[in-house]
XYZ file of C-alpha atoms in Angstrom:
487
model
C 0.000 0.000 0.000
C 1.098 3.567 -0.678
C 1.216 6.124 2.084
C 1.152 9.878 1.678
C 4.934 9.995 1.631
C 5.565 7.250 -0.905
C 3.480 8.721 -3.719
C 6.707 10.196 -5.106
C 7.451 6.668 -6.352
C 4.335 6.452 -8.479
C 5.157 6.170 -12.137
C 4.129 9.498 -13.709
C 1.127 9.358 -15.973
C 0.019 5.895 -14.861
C -3.160 5.011 -13.051
C -4.446 1.663 -11.853
C -8.021 1.083 -12.935
C -10.327 -1.761 -11.971
C -12.192 -2.333 -15.207
C -15.739 -3.631 -15.122
C -16.700 -6.017 -17.848
C -19.967 -5.447 -19.609
C -22.840 -7.145 -17.871
C -26.548 -7.050 -17.432
C -27.162 -5.251 -14.156
C -23.762 -5.958 -12.646
C -21.839 -3.114 -11.119
C -18.500 -4.895 -11.434
C -17.715 -8.407 -12.554
C -15.971 -10.807 -10.144
C -12.226 -11.047 -10.699
C -12.161 -8.094 -13.070
C -8.522 -7.393 -13.915
C -6.585 -4.540 -12.362
C -5.080 -2.804 -15.368
C -2.403 -0.122 -15.651
C -3.350 2.487 -18.229
C -2.109 5.835 -19.419
C -3.806 8.442 -17.267
C -4.225 10.875 -20.122
C -6.396 8.374 -21.961
C -8.458 7.289 -18.958
C -10.339 10.547 -18.714
C -11.090 10.879 -22.423
C -14.089 8.533 -22.422
C -17.050 8.156 -20.100
C -16.523 4.404 -19.725
C -12.894 4.538 -18.617
C -13.435 7.541 -16.351
C -16.331 5.741 -14.659
C -14.056 2.721 -14.194
C -11.703 4.770 -12.014
C -14.354 5.312 -9.336
C -15.740 1.815 -9.829
C -12.253 0.557 -9.068
C -12.248 2.311 -5.706
C -15.505 0.631 -4.673
C -14.348 -2.759 -5.930
C -11.117 -2.499 -3.972
C -13.015 -1.480 -0.834
C -15.184 -4.598 -1.128
C -12.196 -6.939 -1.002
C -10.533 -8.097 2.193
C -8.739 -4.852 3.032
C -9.242 -1.835 5.252
C -13.005 -1.740 4.789
C -14.143 -5.334 5.146
C -13.151 -8.730 6.468
C -10.327 -9.489 8.876
C -8.440 -6.321 7.987
C -11.472 -4.073 8.024
C -12.414 -1.194 10.286
C -15.414 -3.110 11.655
C -13.155 -5.972 12.713
C -10.129 -4.016 13.975
C -12.077 -1.396 15.917
C -14.247 -4.153 17.365
C -11.059 -5.690 18.744
C -9.896 -2.324 20.084
C -13.208 -1.675 21.827
C -15.335 -4.021 23.919
C -17.228 -5.688 21.062
C -15.175 -8.773 20.247
C -13.227 -11.475 22.047
C -10.072 -12.749 20.377
C -9.811 -16.530 20.508
C -7.079 -17.825 22.780
C -5.591 -19.922 19.981
C -4.689 -16.825 17.951
C -0.958 -16.160 17.689
C -0.935 -13.356 15.093
C 0.826 -10.429 16.764
C -1.121 -7.802 14.839
C -4.503 -9.041 16.064
C -3.223 -9.464 19.605
C -1.930 -5.882 19.571
C -5.312 -4.486 18.514
C -7.136 -6.613 21.056
C -4.907 -5.723 23.994
C -4.669 -2.055 23.001
C -0.918 -2.514 22.628
C -0.397 -0.996 19.186
C 3.104 0.117 18.319
C 5.178 1.342 15.405
C 8.965 1.138 15.484
C 11.753 0.551 12.964
C 11.128 -3.185 13.381
C 7.431 -3.548 14.306
C 4.259 -2.026 12.911
C 1.035 -3.028 14.643
C -1.842 -0.612 14.262
C -0.758 1.419 11.267
C -3.323 -0.149 8.896
C -5.532 2.944 8.785
C -2.696 5.421 8.337
C -0.908 3.273 5.772
C -3.860 2.235 3.655
C -6.254 5.144 3.668
C -3.947 7.560 1.881
C -4.003 5.265 -1.135
C -7.733 5.945 -1.403
C -7.322 9.654 -0.732
C -4.777 9.810 -3.549
C -7.182 8.054 -5.928
C -9.968 10.457 -4.942
C -7.728 13.474 -5.492
C -6.611 12.148 -8.863
C -10.232 11.744 -9.935
C -11.173 15.239 -8.733
C -8.291 16.796 -10.662
C -8.514 14.765 -13.857
C -12.299 14.659 -14.155
C -12.447 18.363 -13.369
C -10.015 19.114 -16.196
C -11.500 16.647 -18.691
C -12.984 18.173 -21.838
C -14.381 15.091 -23.580
C -16.618 13.623 -20.872
C -20.375 14.042 -21.069
C -21.653 16.691 -18.675
C -23.776 14.304 -16.611
C -20.946 11.798 -16.176
C -18.491 14.529 -15.248
C -20.849 15.919 -12.612
C -21.599 12.521 -11.058
C -17.952 11.443 -10.947
C -16.862 14.705 -9.359
C -19.557 14.208 -6.731
C -18.485 10.625 -6.082
C -14.828 11.613 -5.729
C -15.627 14.459 -3.330
C -17.819 12.180 -1.267
C -15.204 9.462 -1.133
C -12.468 11.854 -0.029
C -14.711 13.016 2.813
C -15.500 9.405 3.725
C -11.844 8.432 3.925
C -10.904 11.507 5.932
C -13.777 10.896 8.347
C -12.267 7.567 9.365
C -8.711 8.867 9.356
C -9.477 11.783 11.671
C -11.551 9.647 14.035
C -9.134 6.733 14.267
C -5.761 8.502 14.091
C -6.624 12.113 14.932
C -4.786 15.025 13.333
C -3.920 14.276 9.712
C -2.126 15.858 6.755
C -4.735 17.564 4.601
C -3.831 16.118 1.216
C -5.858 17.841 -1.494
C -3.596 17.407 -4.509
C -1.647 14.712 -6.309
C 1.534 16.803 -6.250
C 4.091 14.576 -4.524
C 6.442 17.445 -3.679
C 3.678 19.185 -1.738
C 2.337 16.078 -0.043
C 5.746 14.865 1.075
C 6.264 17.783 3.483
C 2.747 18.326 4.820
C 2.315 18.532 8.600
C -0.699 17.091 10.382
C -3.650 19.485 10.371
C -5.731 20.028 13.522
C -8.884 17.939 13.747
C -11.253 20.947 13.324
C -9.488 21.897 10.089
C -9.869 18.375 8.720
C -13.543 18.415 9.647
C -13.999 21.706 7.796
C -12.741 20.018 4.644
C -14.984 16.997 5.223
C -18.045 19.227 5.518
C -17.045 21.257 2.456
C -16.564 18.125 0.352
C -19.887 16.666 1.471
C -21.815 19.855 0.731
C -20.262 19.949 -2.722
C -21.062 16.265 -3.215
C -24.701 16.857 -2.284
C -24.975 19.346 -5.130
C -23.234 17.131 -7.674
C -24.512 13.621 -6.961
C -27.656 12.148 -8.443
C -30.674 11.540 -6.238
C -31.211 8.288 -8.129
C -29.148 5.116 -8.026
C -27.183 4.801 -11.249
C -25.912 1.721 -13.062
C -22.378 0.990 -14.267
C -22.884 3.435 -17.157
C -24.262 6.105 -14.804
C -27.749 5.708 -16.203
C -30.932 5.317 -14.158
C -31.855 1.655 -13.703
C -34.717 0.326 -15.784
C -35.579 -2.223 -13.081
C -34.672 -2.678 -9.419
C -31.708 -0.413 -8.710
C -28.477 -1.632 -7.213
C -27.605 0.660 -4.309
C -23.874 0.440 -4.885
C -22.921 3.846 -6.258
C -22.930 6.871 -3.954
C -25.868 9.224 -4.315
C -26.848 12.545 -2.817
C -28.321 10.534 0.054
C -25.009 8.872 0.927
C -23.387 12.298 1.153
C -26.299 13.494 3.283
C -25.990 10.501 5.622
C -22.292 11.135 6.220
C -22.911 14.856 6.638
C -25.560 14.158 9.294
C -23.118 11.879 11.119
C -20.351 14.461 10.818
C -22.512 17.212 12.293
C -23.408 14.902 15.182
C -19.730 14.270 15.881
C -19.141 18.040 15.792
C -22.009 18.574 18.278
C -23.787 20.707 15.658
C -27.095 19.200 16.618
C -29.413 21.469 14.644
C -27.673 20.652 11.372
C -27.404 16.969 12.288
C -31.175 16.884 12.744
C -31.781 18.736 9.478
C -29.611 16.424 7.385
C -30.963 13.259 9.007
C -34.524 14.423 8.357
C -33.814 14.772 4.636
C -33.284 11.011 4.448
C -35.890 9.894 6.974
C -38.534 11.911 5.151
C -37.504 10.473 1.775
C -40.169 7.790 1.530
C -40.707 5.401 -0.134
C -37.061 5.263 -1.230
C -35.862 4.282 2.270
C -37.712 2.261 4.900
C -37.059 -0.114 7.789
C -37.541 -3.765 6.762
C -37.728 -6.752 9.101
C -34.499 -7.568 10.925
C -33.383 -10.401 8.675
C -33.953 -8.362 5.523
C -31.774 -5.428 6.551
C -28.460 -6.719 5.196
C -29.673 -8.237 1.940
C -28.490 -6.706 -1.301
C -30.512 -3.635 -2.270
C -32.316 -3.674 1.067
C -34.948 -0.964 1.477
C -32.873 0.310 4.392
C -29.673 0.624 2.389
C -28.423 4.093 1.566
C -25.119 2.826 0.207
C -23.707 -0.698 -0.069
C -20.533 -2.265 -1.447
C -21.023 -5.110 -3.903
C -18.829 -8.192 -3.321
C -16.458 -8.763 -6.222
C -14.684 -12.016 -5.394
C -15.964 -15.064 -7.214
C -18.159 -17.452 -5.188
C -18.138 -15.124 -2.180
C -20.678 -12.922 -0.482
C -19.356 -10.279 1.911
C -15.942 -10.635 3.508
C -17.573 -9.720 6.839
C -19.725 -12.844 6.626
C -16.685 -14.936 5.802
C -14.786 -13.536 8.815
C -17.472 -13.340 11.498
C -19.491 -16.516 10.815
C -18.129 -19.303 13.008
C -17.862 -22.869 11.724
C -19.284 -25.708 13.814
C -15.780 -26.212 15.202
C -15.816 -22.729 16.707
C -13.285 -19.903 16.517
C -9.842 -20.649 15.145
C -6.451 -19.020 14.687
C -6.853 -18.045 11.042
C -10.113 -17.420 9.178
C -12.478 -17.006 12.155
C -10.503 -15.697 15.134
C -13.184 -13.739 17.027
C -16.570 -14.027 18.688
C -18.844 -11.575 20.483
C -17.692 -10.322 23.865
C -19.682 -10.640 27.100
C -19.958 -6.843 27.118
C -21.759 -6.873 23.785
C -24.078 -9.720 24.741
C -24.981 -8.139 28.079
C -25.903 -4.847 26.396
C -29.105 -6.339 24.951
C -32.367 -6.041 26.860
C -34.505 -9.139 27.425
C -36.734 -9.765 24.425
C -34.564 -7.873 21.949
C -35.128 -9.492 18.563
C -31.632 -8.581 17.425
C -30.238 -10.844 20.147
C -32.491 -13.774 19.302
C -30.692 -16.732 17.740
C -30.901 -16.741 13.968
C -31.416 -12.997 13.692
C -28.372 -10.746 14.150
C -26.569 -13.112 16.525
C -26.029 -16.842 16.250
C -23.892 -19.355 18.108
C -22.066 -22.661 18.015
C -21.421 -24.959 20.965
C -17.964 -26.508 21.180
C -17.029 -28.763 24.117
C -19.823 -27.264 26.192
C -18.878 -23.631 25.487
C -21.339 -21.430 23.617
C -19.610 -19.059 21.195
C -21.842 -16.238 19.976
C -20.986 -14.483 16.730
C -22.367 -11.652 14.565
C -24.901 -13.011 12.087
C -26.021 -9.861 10.326
C -24.507 -11.349 7.178
C -25.439 -15.006 6.852
C -24.151 -16.100 3.437
C -20.422 -16.782 3.205
C -20.360 -18.228 -0.304
C -22.349 -17.643 -3.463
C -22.909 -20.203 -6.199
C -24.456 -17.503 -8.365
C -25.171 -13.854 -7.718
C -24.412 -12.598 -4.217
C -27.452 -12.358 -1.943
C -25.904 -9.869 0.488
C -23.993 -6.652 -0.026
C -21.831 -4.908 2.550
C -23.887 -2.180 4.214
C -22.105 1.156 4.588
C -24.924 3.573 5.434
C -28.443 2.604 6.439
C -31.615 4.320 7.540
C -31.513 3.201 11.181
C -28.413 5.313 11.744
C -30.239 8.442 10.662
C -33.076 7.768 13.111
C -30.566 7.468 15.942
C -28.556 10.483 14.760
C -31.744 12.523 14.818
C -32.833 11.081 18.163
C -29.534 12.070 19.770
C -29.511 15.488 18.117
C -33.078 16.184 19.225
C -32.376 15.025 22.769
C -29.355 17.323 22.946
C -31.661 20.182 21.919
C -34.189 19.200 24.618
C -36.758 18.087 22.054
C -37.613 15.134 24.260
C -40.852 14.002 22.654
C -39.571 13.800 19.091
C -36.301 12.248 20.241
C -38.245 9.507 22.017
C -40.275 8.879 18.863
C -37.140 8.402 16.770
C -35.550 6.100 19.320
C -38.728 4.075 19.666
C -38.923 3.580 15.908
C -35.750 1.493 16.121
C -36.769 -0.217 19.350
C -40.132 -1.213 17.910
C -38.517 -3.051 15.016
C -36.395 -4.953 17.537
C -39.538 -6.008 19.423
C -38.851 -3.791 22.434
C -41.230 -1.503 24.337
C -40.859 2.251 24.211
C -38.003 3.826 26.127
C -38.523 4.947 29.710
C -36.055 7.799 29.296
C -37.845 11.101 29.763
C -35.205 13.816 30.101
C -32.165 14.977 28.161
C -29.499 13.073 30.079
C -31.333 9.761 30.280
C -32.448 9.977 26.664
C -28.941 10.620 25.328
C -27.744 7.626 27.341
C -30.598 5.523 25.966
C -29.717 6.475 22.397
C -26.065 5.562 22.933
C -27.106 2.215 24.400
C -29.328 1.644 21.378
C -26.462 2.443 19.041
C -24.347 -0.212 20.776
C -26.848 -3.000 20.087
C -27.996 -1.739 16.682
C -24.572 -1.175 15.115
C -22.355 -3.801 16.741
C -19.520 -4.835 14.399
C -20.519 -2.204 11.853
C -17.948 0.337 10.707
C -16.422 1.113 14.088
C -19.550 2.755 15.508
C -18.968 1.468 19.041
C -15.291 2.502 19.185
C -15.986 5.935 17.720
C -19.012 6.488 19.967
C -16.920 5.767 23.057
C -14.322 8.266 21.896
C -16.595 11.096 20.758
C -18.682 10.991 23.942
C -15.693 10.907 26.283
C -16.687 7.500 27.647
C -13.737 5.553 26.275
C -11.668 5.831 29.458
C -14.439 4.676 31.769
C -15.219 1.625 29.628
C -11.730 0.633 28.562
C -10.195 1.042 32.017
C -12.346 -1.952 32.940
C -12.117 -3.890 29.674
C -8.448 -3.510 28.740
C -7.079 -5.244 31.875
C -9.366 -8.180 31.101
C -7.967 -8.385 27.577
C -4.326 -7.552 28.327
C -3.494 -9.790 31.289
C -4.061 -7.038 33.818
C -2.259 -4.260 31.972
C -3.938 -0.911 32.612
C -5.629 1.230 29.985
C -3.884 4.474 29.033
C -5.747 7.313 27.344
C -3.363 7.581 24.374
C -4.451 4.086 23.295
C -7.697 5.458 21.889
C -5.687 6.782 18.912
C -4.008 4.598 16.339
C -0.377 5.506 15.566
C 1.284 7.297 12.673
C 3.628 5.075 10.684
C 7.135 5.420 12.139
C 8.867 5.382 8.757
C 6.666 8.184 7.434
C 7.872 10.399 10.274
C 11.424 9.596 9.212
C 10.591 10.677 5.666
C 8.804 13.861 6.710
C 10.258 15.714 9.720
C 7.164 17.947 9.821
C 5.040 14.966 10.864
C 4.375 14.329 14.537
C 3.521 11.067 16.292
C 0.528 10.554 18.550
C 1.431 10.822 22.213
C 2.465 7.515 23.775
C 4.003 5.988 20.650
C 7.675 5.796 19.752
C 9.098 8.638 17.676
C 12.360 8.771 15.706
């Protein structure tokens, strides 16, 4: 993977594109070849320019930073209190995440996955913004949509970088000489860019789901290309994280009120491909596979193991569910296997690990339930207790639970956060990021970390993942997060 400081080694004028073969309603064909092409030619036709952004989504859907055993859902679940790492695991990287013992030195790098990998995607987004923006032969509608997708994706990648690592270089160009000496920008400055990109994306992106040619679907749409609603969902989340509750409520309402495009299906229909709840999904691209999350989290009858299935749900996650919660019921969002008298519970949101034909499940990135809980929290913070309760109860009702008993600001905010824990477990780092943004990470992890790390105490710096040691060597203007080794 390329980091921000190794882009200087990119071959000038070359771009790696994940080409999609022609197909009926397919977004990208399994095992489509990664092809090196001359960058000047890529942006001369609609088809090849579209393939650049398609390539980003296809790469995200493989077993990398965004799904499977290397994904944010998995790694942050280890860092937080969501997952238990099987005792048979010997992989140092996984043990370091689980015990909150990340480190980066000249000889060891455990915990630099986000920093190392995400700049590759930021570079690809920047390249698309620059080249599509300067293209003169693309159709106007394709140019507009691709610019919107690239802006949205850059905001998406920076959202996770700033929340997992903290301060970050604000890389807005493909110029290697500029990028190689950038310092880390303060978190508020990075957020300003995220908001700006998302507002621009809202104006550029289509309201409709578009096919691989960026045309409106004739039949059932695949929800696998970003739309205006994906940008709106991330903007609502961003405003919530910034404690801008009025704007968080406004943006969330735009999606909640967008019926019948989005609705809340039954629990076991939520994570199917093109679910009514889906705002944006990633389509699996590996042959004979559904999502990499299903492949990683679903336990075989033999239980957890040291390689493909190394985790199961923690006691903290299981105990967070109220009695009668349908999400907790076996066969819904949690399932289990019994091995030698021990019951191992595992996430079962995605149930299909393999696919003999078309995939039945797509990886959910944004879904409607999040917007209900964003709005509930935002309304509670503004003392709009009645409407906040209604939003929270919408999610509780689907889970088969009675209405919340919370009836004031403090208790209602707590109730929403509890609901987020059981609604979004093992999804996109929600639990880890919620603990951090609310200031609760110390209280929770000071109890959990000693249980995971053989009694070793939690330290506050461990909530941030490190900056790659070698990148600091390359760029003296870079700083390391407190607590980690510096050159």
